CSV table of C-alpha atoms in Angstrom, one decimal:
chain,number,residue,atom,x,y,z
X,1,MET,CA,-13.3,-9.5,-10.1
X,2,PHE,CA,-11.4,-6.9,-8.1
X,3,LYS,CA,-9.7,-9.7,-5.9
X,4,LYS,CA,-8.8,-11.7,-9.2
X,5,LEU,CA,-7.1,-8.9,-10.7
X,6,THR,CA,-5.2,-7.7,-7.7
X,7,THR,CA,-3.8,-11.3,-7.4
X,8,LEU,CA,-3.1,-11.3,-11.1
X,9,SER,CA,-1.4,-7.8,-11.0
X,10,LEU,CA,0.7,-9.0,-8.1
X,11,ALA,CA,1.6,-12.2,-9.9
X,12,VAL,CA,2.8,-10.4,-13.1
X,13,ALA,CA,5.0,-8.1,-11.1
X,14,ALA,CA,6.7,-10.9,-9.4
X,15,LEU,CA,7.3,-12.9,-12.4
X,16,THR,CA,8.6,-9.9,-14.3
X,17,CYS,CA,11.3,-9.7,-11.5
X,18,GLY,CA,13.1,-13.1,-12.1
X,19,GLY,CA,15.2,-14.2,-9.2
X,20,GLN,CA,15.9,-10.6,-7.7
X,21,VAL,CA,12.8,-10.5,-5.6
X,22,MET,CA,13.5,-8.5,-2.6
X,23,ALA,CA,10.0,-8.3,-1.2
X,24,ALA,CA,10.6,-4.8,0.7
X,25,HIS,CA,7.4,-3.4,2.0
X,26,TYR,CA,6.2,0.3,2.1
X,27,VAL,CA,3.3,2.4,3.6
X,28,GLY,CA,2.3,5.9,2.5
X,29,GLY,CA,-0.2,8.8,2.5
X,30,ASN,CA,-0.9,11.1,-0.3
X,31,LEU,CA,-3.0,14.5,-0.7
X,32,GLY,CA,-4.3,15.2,-4.1
X,33,ALA,CA,-5.8,18.0,-6.0
X,34,VAL,CA,-8.5,16.2,-8.4
X,35,GLN,CA,-10.7,17.3,-11.3
X,36,ALA,CA,-14.2,15.4,-11.7
X,37,ASP,CA,-15.1,16.1,-15.1
X,38,PHE,CA,-18.7,15.5,-16.0
X,39,ASP,CA,-19.1,16.1,-19.7
X,40,SER,CA,-22.7,17.6,-20.0
X,41,VAL,CA,-22.0,19.9,-16.9
X,42,GLY,CA,-18.4,21.0,-16.4
X,43,ASP,CA,-15.4,20.4,-13.8
X,44,ALA,CA,-15.4,20.2,-10.1
X,45,ASP,CA,-12.4,20.5,-8.1
X,46,LEU,CA,-12.0,18.2,-5.3
X,47,VAL,CA,-9.0,17.3,-2.6
X,48,THR,CA,-8.4,13.7,-1.8
X,49,ALA,CA,-6.3,12.0,1.0
X,50,TYR,CA,-5.4,8.3,0.5
X,51,GLY,CA,-3.4,5.6,1.9
X,52,ARG,CA,-0.7,3.3,-0.1
X,53,LEU,CA,0.3,0.0,1.1
X,54,GLY,CA,2.8,-2.0,-1.1
X,55,THR,CA,5.5,-4.3,-1.8
X,56,GLU,CA,8.8,-3.7,-3.9
X,57,PHE,CA,9.5,-6.9,-6.0
X,58,SER,CA,12.6,-5.7,-7.2
X,59,GLU,CA,14.1,-2.2,-7.8
X,60,ASN,CA,12.0,-1.7,-10.5
X,61,PHE,CA,8.8,-3.0,-10.0
X,62,SER,CA,6.2,-2.7,-7.0
X,63,GLY,CA,2.5,-3.7,-6.3
X,64,GLU,CA,0.4,-1.7,-4.3
X,65,VAL,CA,-3.2,-1.1,-3.0
X,66,ARG,CA,-4.8,2.2,-2.3
X,67,LEU,CA,-7.7,3.4,-0.2
X,68,GLY,CA,-9.0,7.1,-0.4
X,69,THR,CA,-11.7,9.5,0.2
X,70,GLY,CA,-12.4,13.1,-0.7
X,71,ILE,CA,-11.7,15.5,2.1
X,72,ASP,CA,-13.2,18.8,0.3
X,73,ASP,CA,-16.1,19.3,-2.1
X,74,ASP,CA,-16.9,21.6,-4.9
X,75,THR,CA,-20.2,23.0,-6.1
X,76,LEU,CA,-21.1,22.9,-9.9
X,77,LYS,CA,-24.1,24.8,-11.1
X,78,GLY,CA,-26.0,24.5,-7.9
X,79,VAL,CA,-25.0,20.6,-7.3
X,80,LYS,CA,-22.5,19.5,-4.4
X,81,VAL,CA,-20.0,17.3,-5.9
X,82,GLU,CA,-18.4,14.8,-3.4
X,83,LEU,CA,-15.7,12.0,-3.8
X,84,GLU,CA,-17.1,9.7,-1.4
X,85,HIS,CA,-14.4,6.9,-1.5
X,86,PHE,CA,-12.1,5.2,-4.0
X,87,TYR,CA,-9.8,2.2,-3.9
X,88,GLY,CA,-7.7,0.2,-6.3
X,89,ALA,CA,-4.7,-2.1,-7.0
X,90,TYR,CA,-1.7,-1.0,-9.0
X,91,VAL,CA,1.5,-2.3,-10.5
X,92,ARG,CA,4.3,0.5,-10.7
X,93,GLY,CA,7.4,0.2,-13.0
X,94,GLY,CA,10.3,2.4,-13.3
X,95,ILE,CA,13.8,2.8,-13.4
X,96,PRO,CA,16.2,4.4,-10.6
X,97,VAL,CA,18.0,7.5,-11.8
X,98,GLY,CA,21.0,7.8,-9.5
X,99,ASP,CA,20.5,7.4,-6.0
X,100,ILE,CA,17.6,10.2,-5.6
X,101,PHE,CA,15.2,9.7,-8.4
X,102,PHE,CA,12.8,6.9,-9.2
X,103,PRO,CA,10.6,7.9,-12.0
X,104,TYR,CA,7.8,5.5,-12.8
X,105,ALA,CA,4.6,4.4,-14.7
X,106,VAL,CA,1.6,3.1,-12.9
X,107,VAL,CA,-1.4,1.2,-14.1
X,108,GLY,CA,-4.3,-0.9,-12.2
X,109,LEU,CA,-7.8,-1.0,-11.4
X,110,THR,CA,-9.7,1.8,-9.5
X,111,ARG,CA,-13.3,1.8,-7.8
X,112,ALA,CA,-14.6,5.2,-7.5
X,113,GLU,CA,-18.0,6.6,-5.8
X,114,LEU,CA,-19.0,10.2,-6.7
X,115,GLN,CA,-22.2,11.6,-4.9
X,116,LEU,CA,-24.2,14.3,-6.4
X,117,SER,CA,-26.8,16.3,-4.3
X,118,ASN,CA,-28.8,19.4,-4.0
X,119,ARG,CA,-31.7,20.5,-1.9
X,120,PHE,CA,-34.1,18.5,-3.9
X,121,ALA,CA,-32.3,15.3,-4.5
X,122,SER,CA,-29.1,12.9,-4.3
X,123,THR,CA,-27.4,10.7,-7.0
X,124,THR,CA,-24.5,8.4,-6.8
X,125,GLU,CA,-22.2,7.9,-9.8
X,126,SER,CA,-20.0,4.9,-9.3
X,127,GLY,CA,-17.9,2.4,-11.2
X,128,THR,CA,-14.5,0.6,-11.7
X,129,ASP,CA,-12.0,1.6,-14.6
X,130,VAL,CA,-8.6,0.9,-15.6
X,131,SER,CA,-6.3,3.8,-14.2
X,132,PHE,CA,-2.8,4.8,-15.4
X,133,GLY,CA,-0.3,7.5,-14.6
X,134,ILE,CA,3.2,8.7,-14.0
X,135,GLY,CA,5.2,9.9,-10.9
X,136,THR,CA,8.6,9.9,-9.4
X,137,ASP,CA,9.7,9.1,-5.6
X,138,ILE,CA,12.6,11.2,-4.2
X,139,HIS,CA,14.6,9.4,-1.9
X,140,LEU,CA,15.2,11.4,1.2
X,141,ASN,CA,17.1,8.4,3.2
X,142,ALA,CA,17.2,4.5,3.0
X,143,ASN,CA,13.4,4.4,4.0
X,144,THR,CA,11.8,7.8,3.3
X,145,ASP,CA,10.5,9.1,0.0
X,146,ILE,CA,8.5,12.0,-1.2
X,147,ASN,CA,5.9,10.9,-4.0
X,148,LEU,CA,4.9,13.2,-6.8
X,149,GLU,CA,2.2,11.7,-9.0
X,150,TYR,CA,-0.3,12.3,-11.8
X,151,MET,CA,-3.2,9.5,-12.1
X,152,ASN,CA,-6.1,9.2,-14.5
X,153,TYR,CA,-8.3,7.2,-12.1
X,154,TYR,CA,-11.5,7.0,-13.9
X,155,ASP,CA,-12.9,7.5,-17.1
X,156,LYS,CA,-16.2,6.1,-17.7
X,157,ASN,CA,-20.1,7.2,-18.4
X,158,ASP,CA,-19.3,10.9,-19.3
X,159,VAL,CA,-17.3,11.3,-16.2
X,160,SER,CA,-13.5,11.1,-15.7
X,161,VAL,CA,-11.4,11.8,-12.4
X,162,ASP,CA,-8.0,12.7,-12.6
X,163,GLY,CA,-5.3,14.8,-10.8
X,164,PHE,CA,-2.1,15.5,-9.1
X,165,ALA,CA,-0.7,14.2,-5.8
X,166,VAL,CA,1.9,14.4,-3.4
X,167,GLY,CA,2.9,12.2,-0.3
X,168,VAL,CA,5.4,10.6,1.9
X,169,THR,CA,6.4,6.9,1.8
X,170,TYR,CA,8.1,4.9,4.6
X,171,ARG,CA,10.1,1.6,3.5
X,172,PHE,CA,10.2,-1.3,6.2
């Protein structure tokens, strides 16, 4: 299903761009402050790192894949909470504001896996959900951007994962 959705997302983005397909590629890395909210227990504050690989289909649309992991965990009522990994495919659409800012909305699918453990047991919460967010790219030069973003990655089975990230993107 993930492969089909990725293909469909990229095809939709390409079709919406008409004849102005530029096919510029980019790679980036982000650090995120993420909150995993367990409805019955509370919130765990986690830190993530993820890589991004994308293609700009026009000046307004791009498609990208992300792969990330947790780099700092939290303890919640005696239970250690870790974000093992997450990955997804997304479509971004926005409108350039001058030569510096590119505010955008992003939507896609994310697969996330959280591990909960204490001295006696360990369990895993995982699943795939529709993700959405907003952000902006700040152009430093023709090839380099700073990226600021808020994403709701996962909200399923009484668990939600969302947060802010900052990163750098290089266009080639």
